PDB file of C-alpha atoms and ligand atoms in Angstrom:
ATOM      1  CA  UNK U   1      85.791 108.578 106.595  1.00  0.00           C
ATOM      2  CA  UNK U   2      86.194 111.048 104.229  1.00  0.00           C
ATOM      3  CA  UNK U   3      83.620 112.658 101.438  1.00  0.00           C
ATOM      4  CA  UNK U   4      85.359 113.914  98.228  1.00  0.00           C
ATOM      5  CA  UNK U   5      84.009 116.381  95.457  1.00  0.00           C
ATOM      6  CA  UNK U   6      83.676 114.548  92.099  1.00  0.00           C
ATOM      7  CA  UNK U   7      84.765 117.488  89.852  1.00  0.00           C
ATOM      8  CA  UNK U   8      87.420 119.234  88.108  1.00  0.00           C
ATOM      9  CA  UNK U   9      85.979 122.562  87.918  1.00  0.00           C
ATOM     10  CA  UNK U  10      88.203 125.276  90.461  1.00  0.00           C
ATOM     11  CA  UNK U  11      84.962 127.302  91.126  1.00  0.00           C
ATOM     12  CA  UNK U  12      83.002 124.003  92.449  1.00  0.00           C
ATOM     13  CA  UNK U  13      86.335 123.171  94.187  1.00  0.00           C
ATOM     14  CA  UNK U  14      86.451 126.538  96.002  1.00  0.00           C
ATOM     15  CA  UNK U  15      82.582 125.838  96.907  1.00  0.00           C
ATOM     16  CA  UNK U  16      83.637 122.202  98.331  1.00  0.00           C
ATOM     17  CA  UNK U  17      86.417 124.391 100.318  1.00  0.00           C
ATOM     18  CA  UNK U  18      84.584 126.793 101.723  1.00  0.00           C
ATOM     19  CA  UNK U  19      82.180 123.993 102.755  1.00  0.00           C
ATOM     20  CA  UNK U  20      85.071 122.859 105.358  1.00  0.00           C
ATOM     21  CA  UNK U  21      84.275 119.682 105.629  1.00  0.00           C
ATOM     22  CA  UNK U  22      84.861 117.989 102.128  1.00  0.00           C
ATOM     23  CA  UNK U  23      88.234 116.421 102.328  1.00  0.00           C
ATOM     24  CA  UNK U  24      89.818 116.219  98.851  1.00  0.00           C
ATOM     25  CA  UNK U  25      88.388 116.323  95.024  1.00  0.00           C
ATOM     26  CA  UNK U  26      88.168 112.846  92.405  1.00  0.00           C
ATOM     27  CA  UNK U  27      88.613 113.612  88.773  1.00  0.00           C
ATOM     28  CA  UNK U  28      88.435 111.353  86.148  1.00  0.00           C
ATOM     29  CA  UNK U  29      89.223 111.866  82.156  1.00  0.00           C
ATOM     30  CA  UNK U  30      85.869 113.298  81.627  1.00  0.00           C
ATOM     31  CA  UNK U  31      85.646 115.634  84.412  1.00  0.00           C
ATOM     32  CA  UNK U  32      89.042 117.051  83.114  1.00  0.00           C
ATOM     33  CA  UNK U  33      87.914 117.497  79.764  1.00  0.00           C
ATOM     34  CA  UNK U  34      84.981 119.854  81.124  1.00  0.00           C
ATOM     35  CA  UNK U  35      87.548 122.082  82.657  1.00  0.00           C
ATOM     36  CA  UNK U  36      88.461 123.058  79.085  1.00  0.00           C
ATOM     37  CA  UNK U  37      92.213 123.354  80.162  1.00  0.00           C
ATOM     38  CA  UNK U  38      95.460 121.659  79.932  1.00  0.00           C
ATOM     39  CA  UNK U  39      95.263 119.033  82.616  1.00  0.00           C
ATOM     40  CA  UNK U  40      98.640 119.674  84.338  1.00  0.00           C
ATOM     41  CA  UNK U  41      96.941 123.847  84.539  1.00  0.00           C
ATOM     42  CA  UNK U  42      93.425 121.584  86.257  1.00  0.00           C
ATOM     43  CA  UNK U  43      95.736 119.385  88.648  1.00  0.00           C
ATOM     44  CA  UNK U  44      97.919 122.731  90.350  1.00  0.00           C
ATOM     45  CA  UNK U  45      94.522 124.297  90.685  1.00  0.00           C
ATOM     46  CA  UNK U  46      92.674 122.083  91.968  1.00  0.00           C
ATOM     47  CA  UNK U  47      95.362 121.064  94.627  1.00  0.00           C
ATOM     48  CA  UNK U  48      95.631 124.415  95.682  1.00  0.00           C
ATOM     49  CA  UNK U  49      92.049 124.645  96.466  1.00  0.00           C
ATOM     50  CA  UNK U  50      91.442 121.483  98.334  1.00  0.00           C
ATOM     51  CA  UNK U  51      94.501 120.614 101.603  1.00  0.00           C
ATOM     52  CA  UNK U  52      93.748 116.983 101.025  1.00  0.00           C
ATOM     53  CA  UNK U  53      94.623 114.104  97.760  1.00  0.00           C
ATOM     54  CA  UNK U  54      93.542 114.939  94.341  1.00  0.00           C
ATOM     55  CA  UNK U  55      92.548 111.755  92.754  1.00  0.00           C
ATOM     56  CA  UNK U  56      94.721 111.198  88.603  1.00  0.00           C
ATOM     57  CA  UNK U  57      93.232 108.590  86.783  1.00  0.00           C
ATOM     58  CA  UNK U  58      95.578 107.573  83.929  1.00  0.00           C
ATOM     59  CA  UNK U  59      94.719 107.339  80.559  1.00  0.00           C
ATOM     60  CA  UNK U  60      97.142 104.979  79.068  1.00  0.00           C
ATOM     61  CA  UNK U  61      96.251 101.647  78.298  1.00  0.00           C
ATOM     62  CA  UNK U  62     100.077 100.005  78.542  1.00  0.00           C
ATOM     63  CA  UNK U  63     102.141  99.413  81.672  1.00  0.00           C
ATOM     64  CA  UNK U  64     104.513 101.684  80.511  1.00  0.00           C
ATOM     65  CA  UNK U  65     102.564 104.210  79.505  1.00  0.00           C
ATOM     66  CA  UNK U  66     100.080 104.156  82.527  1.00  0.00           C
ATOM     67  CA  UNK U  67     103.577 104.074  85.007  1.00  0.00           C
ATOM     68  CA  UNK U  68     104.524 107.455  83.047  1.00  0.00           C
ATOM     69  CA  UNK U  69     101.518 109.142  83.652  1.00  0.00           C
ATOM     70  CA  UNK U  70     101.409 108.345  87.129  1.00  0.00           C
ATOM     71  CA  UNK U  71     104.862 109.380  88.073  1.00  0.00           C
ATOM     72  CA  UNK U  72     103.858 113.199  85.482  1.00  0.00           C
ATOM     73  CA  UNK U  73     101.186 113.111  87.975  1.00  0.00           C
ATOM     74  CA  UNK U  74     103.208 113.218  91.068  1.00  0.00           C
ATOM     75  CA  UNK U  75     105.449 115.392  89.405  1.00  0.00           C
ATOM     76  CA  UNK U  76     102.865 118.338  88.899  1.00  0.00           C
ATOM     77  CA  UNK U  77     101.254 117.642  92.742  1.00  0.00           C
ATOM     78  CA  UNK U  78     103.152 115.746  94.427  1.00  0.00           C
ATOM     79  CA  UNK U  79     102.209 114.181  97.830  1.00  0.00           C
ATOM     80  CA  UNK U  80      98.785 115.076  97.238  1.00  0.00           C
ATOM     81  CA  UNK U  81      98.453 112.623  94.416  1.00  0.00           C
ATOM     82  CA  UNK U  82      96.036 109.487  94.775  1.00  0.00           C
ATOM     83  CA  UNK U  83      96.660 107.591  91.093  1.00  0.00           C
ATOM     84  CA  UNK U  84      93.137 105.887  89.851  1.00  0.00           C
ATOM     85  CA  UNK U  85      94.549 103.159  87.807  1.00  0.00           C
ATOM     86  CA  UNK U  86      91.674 100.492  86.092  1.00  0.00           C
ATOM     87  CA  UNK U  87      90.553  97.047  87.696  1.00  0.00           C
ATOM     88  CA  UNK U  88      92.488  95.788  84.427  1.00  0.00           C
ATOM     89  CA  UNK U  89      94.873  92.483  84.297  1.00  0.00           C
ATOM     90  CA  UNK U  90      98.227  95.900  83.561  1.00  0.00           C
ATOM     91  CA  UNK U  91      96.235  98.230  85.976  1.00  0.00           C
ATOM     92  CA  UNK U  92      96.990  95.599  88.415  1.00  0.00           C
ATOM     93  CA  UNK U  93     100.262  95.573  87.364  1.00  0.00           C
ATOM     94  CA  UNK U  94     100.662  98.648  87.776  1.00  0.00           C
ATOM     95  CA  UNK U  95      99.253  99.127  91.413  1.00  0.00           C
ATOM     96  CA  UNK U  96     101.420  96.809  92.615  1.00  0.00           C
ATOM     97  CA  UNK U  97     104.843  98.432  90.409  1.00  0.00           C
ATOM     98  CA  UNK U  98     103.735 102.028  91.982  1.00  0.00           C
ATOM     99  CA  UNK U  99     102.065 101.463  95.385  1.00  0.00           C
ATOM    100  CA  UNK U 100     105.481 101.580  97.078  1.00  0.00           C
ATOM    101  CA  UNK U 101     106.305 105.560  95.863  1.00  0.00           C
ATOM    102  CA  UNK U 102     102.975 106.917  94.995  1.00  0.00           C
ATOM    103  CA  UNK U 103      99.302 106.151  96.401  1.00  0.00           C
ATOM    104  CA  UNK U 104      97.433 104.214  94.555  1.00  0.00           C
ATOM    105  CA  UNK U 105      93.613 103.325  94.646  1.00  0.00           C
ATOM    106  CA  UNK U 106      91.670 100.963  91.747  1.00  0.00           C
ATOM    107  CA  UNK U 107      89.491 102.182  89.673  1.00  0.00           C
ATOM    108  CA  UNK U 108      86.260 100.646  87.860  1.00  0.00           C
ATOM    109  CA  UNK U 109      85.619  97.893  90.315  1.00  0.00           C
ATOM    110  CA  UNK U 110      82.052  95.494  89.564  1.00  0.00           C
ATOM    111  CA  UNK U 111      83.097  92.672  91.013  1.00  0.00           C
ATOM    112  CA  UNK U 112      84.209  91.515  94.766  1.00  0.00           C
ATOM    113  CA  UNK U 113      87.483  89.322  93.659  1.00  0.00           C
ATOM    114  CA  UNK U 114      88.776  92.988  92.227  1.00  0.00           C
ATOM    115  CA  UNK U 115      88.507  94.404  95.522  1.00  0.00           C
ATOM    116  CA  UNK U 116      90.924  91.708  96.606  1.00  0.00           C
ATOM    117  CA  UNK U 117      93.178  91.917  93.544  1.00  0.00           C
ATOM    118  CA  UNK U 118      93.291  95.513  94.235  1.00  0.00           C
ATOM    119  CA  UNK U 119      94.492  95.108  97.916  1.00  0.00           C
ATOM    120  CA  UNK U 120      97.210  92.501  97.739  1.00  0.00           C
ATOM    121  CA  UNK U 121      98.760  94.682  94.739  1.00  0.00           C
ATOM    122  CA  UNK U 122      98.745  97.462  97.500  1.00  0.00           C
ATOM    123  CA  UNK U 123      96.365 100.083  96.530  1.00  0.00           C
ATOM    124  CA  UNK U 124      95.433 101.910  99.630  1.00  0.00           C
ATOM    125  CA  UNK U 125      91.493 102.491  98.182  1.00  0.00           C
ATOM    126  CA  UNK U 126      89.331 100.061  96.318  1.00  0.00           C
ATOM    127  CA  UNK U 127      86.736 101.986  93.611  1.00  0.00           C
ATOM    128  CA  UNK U 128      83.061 101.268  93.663  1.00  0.00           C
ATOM    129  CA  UNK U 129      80.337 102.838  90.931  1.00  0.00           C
ATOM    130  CA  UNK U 130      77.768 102.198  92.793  1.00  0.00           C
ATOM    131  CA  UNK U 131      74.495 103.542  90.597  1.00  0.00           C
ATOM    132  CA  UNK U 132      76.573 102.513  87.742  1.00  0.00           C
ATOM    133  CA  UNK U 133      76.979  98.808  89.170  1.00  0.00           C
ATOM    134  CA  UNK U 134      73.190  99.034  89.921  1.00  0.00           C
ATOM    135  CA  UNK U 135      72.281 100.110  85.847  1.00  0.00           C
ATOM    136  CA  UNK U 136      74.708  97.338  84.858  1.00  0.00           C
ATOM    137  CA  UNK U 137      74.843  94.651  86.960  1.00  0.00           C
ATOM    138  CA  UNK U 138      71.445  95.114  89.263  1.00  0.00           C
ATOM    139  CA  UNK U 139      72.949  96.169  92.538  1.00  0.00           C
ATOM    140  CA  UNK U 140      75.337  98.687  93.128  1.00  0.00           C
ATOM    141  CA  UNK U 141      75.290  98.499  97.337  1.00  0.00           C
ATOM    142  CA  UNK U 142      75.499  94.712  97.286  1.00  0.00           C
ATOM    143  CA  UNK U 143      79.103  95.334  95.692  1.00  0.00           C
ATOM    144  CA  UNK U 144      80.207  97.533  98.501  1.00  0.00           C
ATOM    145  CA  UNK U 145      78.871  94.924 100.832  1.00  0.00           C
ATOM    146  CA  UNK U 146      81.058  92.204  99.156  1.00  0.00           C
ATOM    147  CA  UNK U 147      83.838  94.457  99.185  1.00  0.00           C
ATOM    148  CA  UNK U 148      83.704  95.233 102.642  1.00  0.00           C
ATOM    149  CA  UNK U 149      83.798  91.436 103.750  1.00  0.00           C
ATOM    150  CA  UNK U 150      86.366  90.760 101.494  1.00  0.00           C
ATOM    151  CA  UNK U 151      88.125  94.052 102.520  1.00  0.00           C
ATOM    152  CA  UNK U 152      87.705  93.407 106.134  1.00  0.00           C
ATOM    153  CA  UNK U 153      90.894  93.187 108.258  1.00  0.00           C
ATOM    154  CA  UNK U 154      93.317  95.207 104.904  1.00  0.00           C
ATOM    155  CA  UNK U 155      94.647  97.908 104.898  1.00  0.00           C
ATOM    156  CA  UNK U 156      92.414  98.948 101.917  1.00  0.00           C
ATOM    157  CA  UNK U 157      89.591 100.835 102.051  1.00  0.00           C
ATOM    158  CA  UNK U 158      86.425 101.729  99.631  1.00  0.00           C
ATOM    159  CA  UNK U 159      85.876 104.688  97.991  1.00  0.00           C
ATOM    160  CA  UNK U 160      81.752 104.551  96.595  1.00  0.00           C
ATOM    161  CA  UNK U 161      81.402 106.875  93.691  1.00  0.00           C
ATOM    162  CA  UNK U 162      78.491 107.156  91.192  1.00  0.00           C
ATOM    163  CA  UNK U 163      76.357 108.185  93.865  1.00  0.00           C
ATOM    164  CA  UNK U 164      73.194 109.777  92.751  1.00  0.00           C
ATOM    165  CA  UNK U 165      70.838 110.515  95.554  1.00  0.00           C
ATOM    166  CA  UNK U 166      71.413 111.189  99.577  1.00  0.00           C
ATOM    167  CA  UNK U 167      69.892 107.570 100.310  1.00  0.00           C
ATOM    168  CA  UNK U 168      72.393 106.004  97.888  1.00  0.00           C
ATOM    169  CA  UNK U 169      75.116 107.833 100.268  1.00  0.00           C
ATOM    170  CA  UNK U 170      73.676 107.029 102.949  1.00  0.00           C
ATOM    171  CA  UNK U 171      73.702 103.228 102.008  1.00  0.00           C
ATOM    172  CA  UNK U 172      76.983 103.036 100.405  1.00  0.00           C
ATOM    173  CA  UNK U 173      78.473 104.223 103.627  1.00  0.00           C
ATOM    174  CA  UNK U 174      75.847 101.950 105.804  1.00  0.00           C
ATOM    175  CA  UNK U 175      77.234  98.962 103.541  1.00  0.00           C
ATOM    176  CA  UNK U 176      80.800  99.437 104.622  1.00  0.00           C
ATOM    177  CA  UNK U 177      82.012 102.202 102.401  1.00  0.00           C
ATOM    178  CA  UNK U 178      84.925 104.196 103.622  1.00  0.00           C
ATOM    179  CA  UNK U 179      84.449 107.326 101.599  1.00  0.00           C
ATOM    180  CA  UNK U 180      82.323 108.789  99.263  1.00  0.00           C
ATOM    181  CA  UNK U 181      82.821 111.525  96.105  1.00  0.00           C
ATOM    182  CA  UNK U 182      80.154 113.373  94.458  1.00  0.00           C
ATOM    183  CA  UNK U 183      79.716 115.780  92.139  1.00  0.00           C
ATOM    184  CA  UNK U 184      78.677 119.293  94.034  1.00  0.00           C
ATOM    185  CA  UNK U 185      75.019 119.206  93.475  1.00  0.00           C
ATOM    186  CA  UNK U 186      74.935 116.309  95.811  1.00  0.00           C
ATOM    187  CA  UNK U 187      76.989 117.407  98.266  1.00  0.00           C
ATOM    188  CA  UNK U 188      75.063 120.381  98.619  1.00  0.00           C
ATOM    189  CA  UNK U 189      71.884 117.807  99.153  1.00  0.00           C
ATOM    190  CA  UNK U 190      73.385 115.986 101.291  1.00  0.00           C
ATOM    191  CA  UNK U 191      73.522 118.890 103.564  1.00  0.00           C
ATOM    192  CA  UNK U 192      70.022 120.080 103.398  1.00  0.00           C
ATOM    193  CA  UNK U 193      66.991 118.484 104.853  1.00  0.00           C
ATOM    194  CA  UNK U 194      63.999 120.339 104.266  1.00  0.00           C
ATOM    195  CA  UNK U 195      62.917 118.633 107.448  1.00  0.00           C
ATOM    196  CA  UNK U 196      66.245 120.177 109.597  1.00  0.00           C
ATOM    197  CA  UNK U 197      65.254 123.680 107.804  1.00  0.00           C
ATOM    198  CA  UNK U 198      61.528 123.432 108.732  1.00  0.00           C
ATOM    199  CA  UNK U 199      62.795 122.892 112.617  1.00  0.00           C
ATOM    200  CA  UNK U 200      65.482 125.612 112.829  1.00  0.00           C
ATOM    201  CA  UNK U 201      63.063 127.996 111.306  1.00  0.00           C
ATOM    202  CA  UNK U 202      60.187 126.929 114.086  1.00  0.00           C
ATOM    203  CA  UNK U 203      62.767 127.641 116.752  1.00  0.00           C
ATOM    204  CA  UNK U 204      63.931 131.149 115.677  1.00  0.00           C
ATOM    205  CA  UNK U 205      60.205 132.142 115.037  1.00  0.00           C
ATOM    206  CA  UNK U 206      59.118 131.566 118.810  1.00  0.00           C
ATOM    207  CA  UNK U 207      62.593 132.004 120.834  1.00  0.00           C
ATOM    208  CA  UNK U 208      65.406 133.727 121.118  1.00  0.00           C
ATOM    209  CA  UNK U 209      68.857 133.540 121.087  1.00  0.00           C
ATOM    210  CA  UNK U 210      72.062 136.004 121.655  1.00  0.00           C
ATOM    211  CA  UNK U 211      71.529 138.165 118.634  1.00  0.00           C
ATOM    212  CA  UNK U 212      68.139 138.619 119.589  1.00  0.00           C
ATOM    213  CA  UNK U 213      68.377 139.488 123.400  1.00  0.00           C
ATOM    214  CA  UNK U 214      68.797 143.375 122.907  1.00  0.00           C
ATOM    215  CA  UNK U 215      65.705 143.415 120.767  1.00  0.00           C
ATOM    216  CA  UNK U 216      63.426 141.528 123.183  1.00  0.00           C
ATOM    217  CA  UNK U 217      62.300 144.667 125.583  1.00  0.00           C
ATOM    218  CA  UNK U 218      60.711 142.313 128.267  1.00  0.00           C
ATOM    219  CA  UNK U 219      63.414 139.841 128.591  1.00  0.00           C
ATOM    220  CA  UNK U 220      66.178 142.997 129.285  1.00  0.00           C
ATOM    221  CA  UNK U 221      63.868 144.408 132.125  1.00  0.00           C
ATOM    222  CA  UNK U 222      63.797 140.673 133.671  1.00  0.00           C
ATOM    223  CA  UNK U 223      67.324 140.313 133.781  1.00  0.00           C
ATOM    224  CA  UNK U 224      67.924 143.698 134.925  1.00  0.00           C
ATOM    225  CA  UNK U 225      65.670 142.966 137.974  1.00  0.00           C
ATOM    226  CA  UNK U 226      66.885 139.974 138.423  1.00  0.00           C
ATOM    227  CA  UNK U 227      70.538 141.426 138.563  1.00  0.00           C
ATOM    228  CA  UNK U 228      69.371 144.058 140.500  1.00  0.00           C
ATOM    229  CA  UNK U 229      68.383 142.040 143.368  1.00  0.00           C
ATOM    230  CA  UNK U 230      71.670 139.662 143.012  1.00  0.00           C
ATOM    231  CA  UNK U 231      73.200 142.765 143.639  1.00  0.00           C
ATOM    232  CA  UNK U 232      71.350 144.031 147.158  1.00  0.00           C
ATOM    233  CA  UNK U 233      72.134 141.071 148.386  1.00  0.00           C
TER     234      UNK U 233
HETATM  235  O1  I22 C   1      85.978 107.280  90.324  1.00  0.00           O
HETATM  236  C1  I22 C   1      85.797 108.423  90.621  1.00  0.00           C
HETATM  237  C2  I22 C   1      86.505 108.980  91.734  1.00  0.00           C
HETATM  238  O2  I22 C   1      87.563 108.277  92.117  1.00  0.00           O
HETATM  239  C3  I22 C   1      84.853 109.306  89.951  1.00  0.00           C
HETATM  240  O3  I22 C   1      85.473 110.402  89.357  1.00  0.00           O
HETATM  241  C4  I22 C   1      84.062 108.523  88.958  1.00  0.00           C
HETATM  242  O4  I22 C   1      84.793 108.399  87.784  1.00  0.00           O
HETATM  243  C5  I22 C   1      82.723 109.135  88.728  1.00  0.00           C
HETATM  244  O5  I22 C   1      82.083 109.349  89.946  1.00  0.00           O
HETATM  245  C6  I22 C   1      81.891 108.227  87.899  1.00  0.00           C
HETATM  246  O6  I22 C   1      82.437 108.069  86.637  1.00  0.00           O
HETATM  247  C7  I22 C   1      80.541 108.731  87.777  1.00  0.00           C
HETATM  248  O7  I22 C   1      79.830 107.698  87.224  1.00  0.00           O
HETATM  249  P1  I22 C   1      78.440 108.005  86.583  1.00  0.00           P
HETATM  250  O8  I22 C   1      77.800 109.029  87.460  1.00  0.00           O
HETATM  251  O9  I22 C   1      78.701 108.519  85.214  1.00  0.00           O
HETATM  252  O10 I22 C   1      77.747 106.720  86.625  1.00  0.00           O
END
């Protein structure tokens, strides 16, 4: 599994960094545009900031044109390229024209029979919107469920994005997605519990732990006793 930041902003990408555990960053034409930047300036920063795949999703609407940008994408980061090329009749094309020299996944996925397009044209990660699927089409998680069965057994795996809360994670991956990306605000609540807070803080209010042991008066003269009969003996 891995958990991607949805963004294309460097400071959220250094936040996702320093968070250690967030494996590589999606971008899509949108998120680009916010970084108010040539995208070729977005793509070498953002792959400097993250040591895993930076996700290009192409914005022509040809073959030739959508082959182009994905090989200019490789060009400016190389290896660390995943191409996000549309659930479309040429994006399919595409996929299965650049899946041997450049790592594809398939974008914009609402249906199951995609999923298996997607796979036998050799794209290594299938594309779910989940909350997107749910506004549209009624049920976002039931896609990745399809998916998955029809998935099962490839070498192609699910990437569930449009994720807006931590239960909508938590089912997307309990559904059979591989990976998830979201935007930093939800990575950040995916990490916090007010629950796992409320605990910690109950712990470090009646104990002690290593930092503490030089400030607990009582606790020193214990241990010194009890060293200082190991000792006689
Ligand atoms: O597809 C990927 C990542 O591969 C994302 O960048 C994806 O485009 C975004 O998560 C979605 O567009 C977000 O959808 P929504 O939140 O606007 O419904």
């Amino acid at each position: 599994m891995a958990i991607y930041l949805d963004s294309a902003i460097a400071s959220e990408a250094e936040i996702a960094r320093r968070m250690g555990w967030v494996k590589g960053i999606t971008t899509n034409p949108t998120l680009l545009a916010k970084s108010q930047q040539p995208p070729e300036t977005t793509l070498i920063q953002l792959a400097s900031l993250t040591p895993g795949p930076v996700f290009y999703q192409v914005t022509a609407m040809d073959y030739e044109g959508m082959i182009a940008e994905g090989q200019a994408a490789y060009e400016i980061i190389g290896n660390q390229t995943i191409l996000k090329i549309p659930a479309t009749p040429v994006g399919f094309e595409v996929v299965a024209s650049l899946s041997w020299e450049i790592t594809c996944s398939v974008t914009a996925i609402y249906h199951p029979i995609q999923a298996a397009i997607a796979s036998e044209a050799g794209a290594k990660i299938a594309i779910a919107y989940v909350n997107r699927a749910t506004r549209l089409l009624g049920d976002g998680i039931a896609l990745v469920r399809d998916m998955a069965a029809i998935l099962k057994g490839t070498d192609t795996e699910i990437l569930a994005a449009s994720i807006k809360s931590p239960e909508e994670a938590a089912l997307a991956l309990q559904a059979g997605a591989d990976h998830l990306t979201l935007p930093l605000a939800m990575l950040q609540a995916i990490a916090t519990h007010d629950l796992s807070e409320k605990t910690v803080a109950e712990f470090n209010q009646n104990g002690i732990g290593l930092k503490t042991l030089e400030l607990a008066p009582d606790i020193n003269t214990d241990m010194d006793l009890d060293m200082d009969m190991d000792m006689d003996i």
